[in-house]
Amino acid sequence: QSNLRMKVVLLFLALLGTCLAIKCKFGVGAGDKVVTVDKECGDGVTKCKTFSTTLVTVKSKYYACGDCTSGQDECKDCSTDLCNGAGPLSYVLLPVMCAVAWFML
């Protein structure tokens, strides 16, 4: 019985991981001021990115969904949820979901 429960939990998590679109930080910052929100990116988007632009002497940093493109200075992309500015709390979500799924079965 517990072996079956484990298989169901693992199947649930595998399906959950493939059904959800990637989440990215979305926003802008300049200097030490940064304003971002968590955004669910659309279907087909598999990466988050951070990049910067400089206008005169002001350097701005941007957080968005998608791949790096030309014209985006210091662009870095990544392919996990909230990887373009995630705090440590976001990495707790999957273990918590596992525990919830385990006790729901």
PDB file of C-alpha atoms in Angstrom:
ATOM      1  CA  GLN A   1       0.000   0.000   0.000  1.00  0.00           C
ATOM      2  CA  SER A   2       2.732   2.549   0.914  1.00  0.00           C
ATOM      3  CA  ASN A   3       4.641   1.610  -2.254  1.00  0.00           C
ATOM      4  CA  LEU A   4       1.543   2.422  -4.295  1.00  0.00           C
ATOM      5  CA  ARG A   5       1.151   5.705  -2.421  1.00  0.00           C
ATOM      6  CA  MET A   6       4.754   6.662  -3.248  1.00  0.00           C
ATOM      7  CA  LYS A   7       4.227   5.896  -6.934  1.00  0.00           C
ATOM      8  CA  VAL A   8       1.075   8.015  -7.023  1.00  0.00           C
ATOM      9  CA  VAL A   9       2.864  10.939  -5.333  1.00  0.00           C
ATOM     10  CA  LEU A  10       5.770  10.748  -7.776  1.00  0.00           C
ATOM     11  CA  LEU A  11       3.398  10.556 -10.739  1.00  0.00           C
ATOM     12  CA  PHE A  12       1.456  13.541  -9.408  1.00  0.00           C
ATOM     13  CA  LEU A  13       4.625  15.607  -9.055  1.00  0.00           C
ATOM     14  CA  ALA A  14       5.843  14.641 -12.507  1.00  0.00           C
ATOM     15  CA  LEU A  15       2.519  15.695 -14.043  1.00  0.00           C
ATOM     16  CA  LEU A  16       2.463  18.887 -12.012  1.00  0.00           C
ATOM     17  CA  GLY A  17       5.940  19.810 -13.193  1.00  0.00           C
ATOM     18  CA  THR A  18       5.021  19.364 -16.851  1.00  0.00           C
ATOM     19  CA  CYS A  19       1.675  21.166 -16.638  1.00  0.00           C
ATOM     20  CA  LEU A  20       2.806  24.422 -15.102  1.00  0.00           C
ATOM     21  CA  ALA A  21       4.466  27.195 -17.055  1.00  0.00           C
ATOM     22  CA  ILE A  22       7.684  28.658 -15.707  1.00  0.00           C
ATOM     23  CA  LYS A  23       7.412  31.527 -13.225  1.00  0.00           C
ATOM     24  CA  CYS A  24       9.833  34.432 -13.443  1.00  0.00           C
ATOM     25  CA  LYS A  25      10.530  37.635 -11.600  1.00  0.00           C
ATOM     26  CA  PHE A  26       9.220  40.549 -13.693  1.00  0.00           C
ATOM     27  CA  GLY A  27      10.178  44.148 -13.066  1.00  0.00           C
ATOM     28  CA  VAL A  28      12.907  46.767 -13.062  1.00  0.00           C
ATOM     29  CA  GLY A  29      15.493  48.248 -10.770  1.00  0.00           C
ATOM     30  CA  ALA A  30      17.991  51.092 -10.694  1.00  0.00           C
ATOM     31  CA  GLY A  31      20.742  51.380  -8.120  1.00  0.00           C
ATOM     32  CA  ASP A  32      19.630  49.634  -4.938  1.00  0.00           C
ATOM     33  CA  LYS A  33      15.912  50.075  -5.712  1.00  0.00           C
ATOM     34  CA  VAL A  34      14.291  47.030  -7.332  1.00  0.00           C
ATOM     35  CA  VAL A  35      10.587  46.370  -7.871  1.00  0.00           C
ATOM     36  CA  THR A  36       9.557  42.917  -9.081  1.00  0.00           C
ATOM     37  CA  VAL A  37       6.524  40.665  -9.045  1.00  0.00           C
ATOM     38  CA  ASP A  38       6.255  36.923  -9.664  1.00  0.00           C
ATOM     39  CA  LYS A  39       4.780  36.316 -13.110  1.00  0.00           C
ATOM     40  CA  GLU A  40       3.506  33.126 -14.720  1.00  0.00           C
ATOM     41  CA  CYS A  41       5.057  33.143 -18.193  1.00  0.00           C
ATOM     42  CA  GLY A  42       3.061  31.964 -21.172  1.00  0.00           C
ATOM     43  CA  ASP A  43       3.081  28.572 -22.872  1.00  0.00           C
ATOM     44  CA  GLY A  44       6.280  27.826 -24.709  1.00  0.00           C
ATOM     45  CA  VAL A  45       8.399  30.113 -22.523  1.00  0.00           C
ATOM     46  CA  THR A  46      11.097  28.027 -20.866  1.00  0.00           C
ATOM     47  CA  LYS A  47      13.507  30.630 -19.500  1.00  0.00           C
ATOM     48  CA  CYS A  48      13.725  33.673 -17.252  1.00  0.00           C
ATOM     49  CA  LYS A  49      16.254  36.449 -17.766  1.00  0.00           C
ATOM     50  CA  THR A  50      17.884  39.463 -16.197  1.00  0.00           C
ATOM     51  CA  PHE A  51      19.565  42.152 -18.274  1.00  0.00           C
ATOM     52  CA  SER A  52      20.626  45.748 -18.008  1.00  0.00           C
ATOM     53  CA  THR A  53      20.655  48.912 -20.075  1.00  0.00           C
ATOM     54  CA  THR A  54      22.464  52.173 -19.498  1.00  0.00           C
ATOM     55  CA  LEU A  55      20.988  55.543 -20.431  1.00  0.00           C
ATOM     56  CA  VAL A  56      23.458  58.411 -20.002  1.00  0.00           C
ATOM     57  CA  THR A  57      24.864  57.409 -16.581  1.00  0.00           C
ATOM     58  CA  VAL A  58      21.877  55.538 -15.132  1.00  0.00           C
ATOM     59  CA  LYS A  59      22.092  51.746 -15.282  1.00  0.00           C
ATOM     60  CA  SER A  60      18.776  49.902 -15.067  1.00  0.00           C
ATOM     61  CA  LYS A  61      18.335  46.180 -14.445  1.00  0.00           C
ATOM     62  CA  TYR A  62      15.345  44.319 -15.880  1.00  0.00           C
ATOM     63  CA  TYR A  63      13.732  41.018 -14.871  1.00  0.00           C
ATOM     64  CA  ALA A  64      11.559  39.229 -17.446  1.00  0.00           C
ATOM     65  CA  CYS A  65      10.388  36.017 -19.095  1.00  0.00           C
ATOM     66  CA  GLY A  66      12.187  34.625 -22.136  1.00  0.00           C
ATOM     67  CA  ASP A  67      15.597  34.098 -23.685  1.00  0.00           C
ATOM     68  CA  CYS A  68      18.317  36.706 -23.943  1.00  0.00           C
ATOM     69  CA  THR A  69      18.353  38.625 -27.221  1.00  0.00           C
ATOM     70  CA  SER A  70      20.863  40.924 -28.839  1.00  0.00           C
ATOM     71  CA  GLY A  71      20.910  44.458 -27.479  1.00  0.00           C
ATOM     72  CA  GLN A  72      20.443  43.365 -23.863  1.00  0.00           C
ATOM     73  CA  ASP A  73      23.617  44.159 -21.924  1.00  0.00           C
ATOM     74  CA  GLU A  74      24.862  41.695 -19.316  1.00  0.00           C
ATOM     75  CA  CYS A  75      21.958  39.354 -20.059  1.00  0.00           C
ATOM     76  CA  LYS A  76      21.730  36.074 -18.153  1.00  0.00           C
ATOM     77  CA  ASP A  77      18.996  33.507 -18.591  1.00  0.00           C
ATOM     78  CA  CYS A  78      18.033  30.459 -16.555  1.00  0.00           C
ATOM     79  CA  SER A  79      15.411  27.733 -16.719  1.00  0.00           C
ATOM     80  CA  THR A  80      13.922  27.146 -13.258  1.00  0.00           C
ATOM     81  CA  ASP A  81      11.055  28.913 -11.502  1.00  0.00           C
ATOM     82  CA  LEU A  82      11.983  32.362 -10.174  1.00  0.00           C
ATOM     83  CA  CYS A  83      15.649  31.750 -10.973  1.00  0.00           C
ATOM     84  CA  ASN A  84      16.178  35.340 -12.119  1.00  0.00           C
ATOM     85  CA  GLY A  85      15.921  36.712  -8.618  1.00  0.00           C
ATOM     86  CA  ALA A  86      14.346  34.058  -6.437  1.00  0.00           C
ATOM     87  CA  GLY A  87      14.760  34.145  -2.707  1.00  0.00           C
ATOM     88  CA  PRO A  88      15.389  30.975  -0.704  1.00  0.00           C
ATOM     89  CA  LEU A  89      11.711  30.668   0.210  1.00  0.00           C
ATOM     90  CA  SER A  90      10.759  29.743  -3.357  1.00  0.00           C
ATOM     91  CA  TYR A  91      12.848  26.562  -3.137  1.00  0.00           C
ATOM     92  CA  VAL A  92      10.687  25.305  -0.256  1.00  0.00           C
ATOM     93  CA  LEU A  93       7.586  24.996  -2.435  1.00  0.00           C
ATOM     94  CA  LEU A  94       8.218  21.541  -3.973  1.00  0.00           C
ATOM     95  CA  PRO A  95       8.964  19.742  -0.652  1.00  0.00           C
ATOM     96  CA  VAL A  96       5.868  21.330   0.896  1.00  0.00           C
ATOM     97  CA  MET A  97       3.766  20.208  -2.073  1.00  0.00           C
ATOM     98  CA  CYS A  98       5.179  16.683  -1.686  1.00  0.00           C
ATOM     99  CA  ALA A  99       4.201  16.592   1.963  1.00  0.00           C
ATOM    100  CA  VAL A 100       0.699  17.881   1.216  1.00  0.00           C
ATOM    101  CA  ALA A 101       0.207  15.345  -1.557  1.00  0.00           C
ATOM    102  CA  TRP A 102       1.483  12.544   0.693  1.00  0.00           C
ATOM    103  CA  PHE A 103      -1.016  13.292   3.463  1.00  0.00           C
ATOM    104  CA  MET A 104      -3.907  13.831   1.057  1.00  0.00           C
ATOM    105  CA  LEU A 105      -3.615  10.271  -0.242  1.00  0.00           C
TER     106      LEU A 105
END
